[in-house]
Amino acid sequence: MTTTVIPFSELLRRRAARSAGSPAGNDFIADLRSGGCDVADYADLLGQYSFVYDALERAADRMADNPVVAPFVTSQLTRLPAIRADLEYLIGPDWSELVCPLPATTAYVRRLNEVAATWPGGFVAHHYTRYLGDLSGGELTGRVLAEQFGFDTNGILFYIFDQVADPAAFESTYRAQLDAAPWSAEERERVIAEVELARALDDGLLAQLDARRGPAAEVARPAAR
């Protein structure tokens, strides 16, 4: 009897897909991608992500020499400069004085500081969760925001990966690197669990953003069928 071995990257993708997002978090992203958010909502999202990506990219600097982590660290994916430029465009040069982290954002950053800068598998789990998600869904989201708000590039730099010429090929290479990582079966399970936690932390952030939008957002959504 032949046993089919599922590549780790595929197993990770399947398990991550089963981690359903919170309803409120899904509502926020659905509204963002369907034109149901205003500029302030979008700026609020980027403001919270400024803290998340600051922690993650600081961890990348610390972990870049680790032989397991090194293949994943590339300036092609770096998002923090784009986030800062977008926030300056959307809010103004004093944006950093006006943006405060939500409790869910603080919890997310705390976890990044705990594991992403100290544990190679933890770093890769959070790197995978953030950047591959940004790369796969960013083009569509950026296009919607550009059409809705009249942005050209300013305001949506976060979603523009101008250093990634072929996103599909990049993702394929990334998944090959996941498969090549020298992890035991136990360590792979730990990485998958951390990806599931990273998704939950992001869902919590999005849910709090959605709650802060108030009842107007609920009225604007179509009724469930």
Tab-separated table of C-alpha atoms in Angstrom:
chain	number	residue	atom	x	y	z
A	1	MET	CA	0.000	0.000	0.000
A	2	THR	CA	1.408	3.358	-1.047
A	3	THR	CA	1.329	6.148	1.527
A	4	THR	CA	1.138	9.676	0.188
A	5	VAL	CA	3.418	12.042	2.063
A	6	ILE	CA	1.912	15.522	2.306
A	7	PRO	CA	4.558	18.273	2.093
A	8	PHE	CA	4.816	20.353	5.233
A	9	SER	CA	3.881	23.538	3.369
A	10	GLU	CA	0.652	21.931	2.156
A	11	LEU	CA	-0.165	20.566	5.601
A	12	LEU	CA	0.466	24.020	7.040
A	13	ARG	CA	-1.789	25.616	4.426
A	14	ARG	CA	-4.612	23.182	5.138
A	15	ARG	CA	-4.394	23.534	8.904
A	16	ALA	CA	-4.191	27.315	8.696
A	17	ALA	CA	-7.243	27.387	6.410
A	18	ARG	CA	-9.206	25.415	9.001
A	19	SER	CA	-8.521	28.123	11.581
A	20	ALA	CA	-11.652	30.126	10.899
A	21	GLY	CA	-11.388	33.816	11.680
A	22	SER	CA	-13.623	35.561	14.197
A	23	PRO	CA	-16.881	36.894	12.688
A	24	ALA	CA	-15.995	40.502	13.510
A	25	GLY	CA	-12.496	40.149	12.106
A	26	ASN	CA	-13.878	38.634	8.920
A	27	ASP	CA	-16.439	41.435	8.715
A	28	PHE	CA	-13.727	44.083	8.827
A	29	ILE	CA	-11.667	42.502	6.042
A	30	ALA	CA	-14.764	41.803	3.941
A	31	ASP	CA	-15.818	45.433	4.281
A	32	LEU	CA	-12.316	46.635	3.440
A	33	ARG	CA	-12.263	44.535	0.259
A	34	SER	CA	-15.820	45.418	-0.799
A	35	GLY	CA	-15.562	49.166	-0.308
A	36	GLY	CA	-17.410	49.188	3.006
A	37	CYS	CA	-14.669	50.944	4.989
A	38	ASP	CA	-13.872	54.649	4.940
A	39	VAL	CA	-10.407	56.200	4.917
A	40	ALA	CA	-10.384	56.527	8.707
A	41	ASP	CA	-11.095	52.790	9.110
A	42	TYR	CA	-8.281	51.944	6.736
A	43	ALA	CA	-5.867	54.319	8.475
A	44	ASP	CA	-6.878	52.739	11.784
A	45	LEU	CA	-5.903	49.313	10.437
A	46	LEU	CA	-2.514	50.556	9.230
A	47	GLY	CA	-1.928	52.287	12.548
A	48	GLN	CA	-2.390	49.022	14.435
A	49	TYR	CA	-0.261	47.134	11.931
A	50	SER	CA	2.547	49.660	12.410
A	51	PHE	CA	3.106	48.148	15.861
A	52	VAL	CA	2.849	44.560	14.603
A	53	TYR	CA	5.283	44.993	11.727
A	54	ASP	CA	7.700	46.994	13.849
A	55	ALA	CA	7.941	44.019	16.233
A	56	LEU	CA	8.144	41.452	13.431
A	57	GLU	CA	10.780	43.293	11.431
A	58	ARG	CA	12.862	43.974	14.535
A	59	ALA	CA	12.730	40.222	15.120
A	60	ALA	CA	13.860	39.667	11.529
A	61	ASP	CA	16.916	41.832	12.150
A	62	ARG	CA	17.783	39.790	15.236
A	63	MET	CA	17.169	36.400	13.650
A	64	ALA	CA	18.555	36.965	10.148
A	65	ASP	CA	21.802	35.107	10.845
A	66	ASN	CA	20.027	31.994	12.097
A	67	PRO	CA	20.487	29.259	9.461
A	68	VAL	CA	16.826	28.185	9.667
A	69	VAL	CA	15.456	31.711	9.503
A	70	ALA	CA	17.886	33.198	6.959
A	71	PRO	CA	16.182	31.823	3.799
A	72	PHE	CA	12.935	33.552	4.773
A	73	VAL	CA	14.308	37.005	5.580
A	74	THR	CA	14.316	39.304	2.568
A	75	SER	CA	13.905	43.027	2.054
A	76	GLN	CA	11.444	42.216	-0.749
A	77	LEU	CA	8.760	41.693	1.885
A	78	THR	CA	9.579	44.488	4.336
A	79	ARG	CA	6.393	46.459	5.015
A	80	LEU	CA	7.100	48.937	7.813
A	81	PRO	CA	8.531	51.763	5.634
A	82	ALA	CA	5.460	51.491	3.377
A	83	ILE	CA	3.103	51.538	6.370
A	84	ARG	CA	4.799	54.639	7.766
A	85	ALA	CA	4.656	56.400	4.403
A	86	ASP	CA	0.961	55.536	4.014
A	87	LEU	CA	0.153	56.797	7.508
A	88	GLU	CA	1.991	60.049	6.882
A	89	TYR	CA	-0.056	60.476	3.700
A	90	LEU	CA	-3.364	59.507	5.332
A	91	ILE	CA	-2.997	61.158	8.759
A	92	GLY	CA	-0.063	63.541	8.578
A	93	PRO	CA	3.547	63.768	9.732
A	94	ASP	CA	2.514	63.519	13.389
A	95	TRP	CA	0.684	60.218	12.896
A	96	SER	CA	2.875	58.367	15.408
A	97	GLU	CA	1.692	60.710	18.163
A	98	LEU	CA	-1.959	60.042	17.301
A	99	VAL	CA	-1.954	56.256	16.926
A	100	CYS	CA	-2.214	54.107	20.058
A	101	PRO	CA	-2.247	50.299	20.153
A	102	LEU	CA	-5.473	48.508	20.952
A	103	PRO	CA	-5.345	45.861	23.709
A	104	ALA	CA	-5.434	43.124	21.050
A	105	THR	CA	-2.542	44.773	19.230
A	106	THR	CA	-0.549	44.908	22.442
A	107	ALA	CA	-1.188	41.173	22.968
A	108	TYR	CA	-0.083	40.440	19.406
A	109	VAL	CA	3.127	42.455	19.810
A	110	ARG	CA	3.819	40.820	23.156
A	111	ARG	CA	3.661	37.370	21.553
A	112	LEU	CA	5.932	38.483	18.710
A	113	ASN	CA	8.458	39.783	21.212
A	114	GLU	CA	8.254	36.538	23.175
A	115	VAL	CA	8.786	34.061	20.353
A	116	ALA	CA	9.655	35.662	17.016
A	117	ALA	CA	12.977	37.078	18.186
A	118	THR	CA	14.036	33.958	20.096
A	119	TRP	CA	12.593	30.832	18.446
A	120	PRO	CA	13.281	30.159	14.741
A	121	GLY	CA	10.078	28.187	14.243
A	122	GLY	CA	8.067	30.887	15.964
A	123	PHE	CA	9.575	33.560	13.752
A	124	VAL	CA	8.787	31.598	10.589
A	125	ALA	CA	5.224	30.951	11.794
A	126	HIS	CA	4.532	34.659	12.211
A	127	HIS	CA	6.476	35.594	9.082
A	128	TYR	CA	4.452	33.104	7.041
A	129	THR	CA	1.142	34.270	8.519
A	130	ARG	CA	1.727	37.931	7.820
A	131	TYR	CA	3.703	38.159	4.615
A	132	LEU	CA	2.213	35.362	2.543
A	133	GLY	CA	-1.228	36.630	3.480
A	134	ASP	CA	-0.248	40.163	2.471
A	135	LEU	CA	1.251	38.979	-0.788
A	136	SER	CA	-1.677	36.776	-1.796
A	137	GLY	CA	-4.480	39.182	-0.882
A	138	GLY	CA	-2.755	42.535	-1.080
A	139	GLU	CA	-3.130	43.238	-4.798
A	140	LEU	CA	-6.925	42.873	-4.696
A	141	THR	CA	-7.281	44.951	-1.527
A	142	GLY	CA	-5.010	47.678	-2.838
A	143	ARG	CA	-6.955	47.850	-6.100
A	144	VAL	CA	-10.276	48.209	-4.254
A	145	LEU	CA	-8.903	50.975	-2.045
A	146	ALA	CA	-7.364	52.771	-5.019
A	147	GLU	CA	-10.684	52.754	-6.847
A	148	GLN	CA	-12.716	53.762	-3.801
A	149	PHE	CA	-10.503	56.556	-2.508
A	150	GLY	CA	-8.743	57.666	-5.675
A	151	PHE	CA	-5.305	56.570	-4.510
A	152	ASP	CA	-2.499	56.127	-7.005
A	153	THR	CA	0.363	54.679	-5.001
A	154	ASN	CA	0.406	56.995	-1.991
A	155	GLY	CA	-1.912	55.529	0.612
A	156	ILE	CA	-1.672	51.924	-0.610
A	157	LEU	CA	2.084	51.336	-0.565
A	158	PHE	CA	1.467	48.647	2.058
A	159	TYR	CA	-0.202	46.526	-0.618
A	160	ILE	CA	2.368	47.159	-3.347
A	161	PHE	CA	5.170	44.586	-3.457
A	162	ASP	CA	7.179	46.280	-6.168
A	163	GLN	CA	10.254	44.162	-5.430
A	164	VAL	CA	8.384	40.897	-6.034
A	165	ALA	CA	8.203	40.557	-9.819
A	166	ASP	CA	6.309	37.242	-9.810
A	167	PRO	CA	4.254	36.678	-6.622
A	168	ALA	CA	3.254	33.129	-7.627
A	169	ALA	CA	6.875	32.104	-8.168
A	170	PHE	CA	7.879	33.802	-4.921
A	171	GLU	CA	5.213	31.895	-2.989
A	172	SER	CA	6.306	28.640	-4.612
A	173	THR	CA	9.899	29.240	-3.526
A	174	TYR	CA	8.740	30.183	-0.041
A	175	ARG	CA	6.792	26.935	0.310
A	176	ALA	CA	9.825	24.961	-0.884
A	177	GLN	CA	11.839	26.646	1.868
A	178	LEU	CA	9.204	25.605	4.405
A	179	ASP	CA	9.487	22.004	3.202
A	180	ALA	CA	13.282	22.154	3.444
A	181	ALA	CA	13.378	23.508	7.006
A	182	PRO	CA	15.133	20.918	9.221
A	183	TRP	CA	12.286	20.439	11.684
A	184	SER	CA	11.223	17.249	13.395
A	185	ALA	CA	7.571	16.190	13.303
A	186	GLU	CA	7.160	17.593	16.811
A	187	GLU	CA	8.671	20.943	15.838
A	188	ARG	CA	6.463	21.131	12.775
A	189	GLU	CA	3.429	20.717	15.008
A	190	ARG	CA	4.704	23.559	17.182
A	191	VAL	CA	5.087	25.773	14.110
A	192	ILE	CA	1.564	24.951	12.923
A	193	ALA	CA	0.178	25.718	16.386
A	194	GLU	CA	1.972	29.069	16.338
A	195	VAL	CA	0.501	29.877	12.917
A	196	GLU	CA	-2.950	29.134	14.324
A	197	LEU	CA	-2.200	31.412	17.280
A	198	ALA	CA	-0.920	34.157	14.954
A	199	ARG	CA	-4.186	34.011	13.027
A	200	ALA	CA	-6.150	34.225	16.261
A	201	LEU	CA	-4.146	37.255	17.375
A	202	ASP	CA	-4.779	38.973	14.050
A	203	ASP	CA	-8.472	38.107	14.283
A	204	GLY	CA	-8.567	39.709	17.726
A	205	LEU	CA	-6.974	42.888	16.384
A	206	LEU	CA	-9.464	43.061	13.511
A	207	ALA	CA	-12.403	42.345	15.808
A	208	GLN	CA	-11.461	45.257	18.063
A	209	LEU	CA	-11.093	47.520	15.040
A	210	ASP	CA	-14.545	46.405	13.887
A	211	ALA	CA	-16.043	47.069	17.314
A	212	ARG	CA	-14.520	50.556	17.359
A	213	ARG	CA	-16.305	51.380	14.108
A	214	GLY	CA	-19.614	51.216	15.962
A	215	PRO	CA	-23.165	50.597	14.763
A	216	ALA	CA	-22.747	52.448	11.437
A	217	ALA	CA	-20.758	49.537	10.049
A	218	GLU	CA	-23.506	47.069	10.996
A	219	VAL	CA	-26.141	49.151	9.223
A	220	ALA	CA	-24.011	49.336	6.061
A	221	ARG	CA	-23.628	45.551	5.792
A	222	PRO	CA	-26.164	43.516	3.853
A	223	ALA	CA	-28.314	41.229	5.949
A	224	ALA	CA	-27.208	37.590	6.111
A	225	ARG	CA	-29.237	35.212	3.963
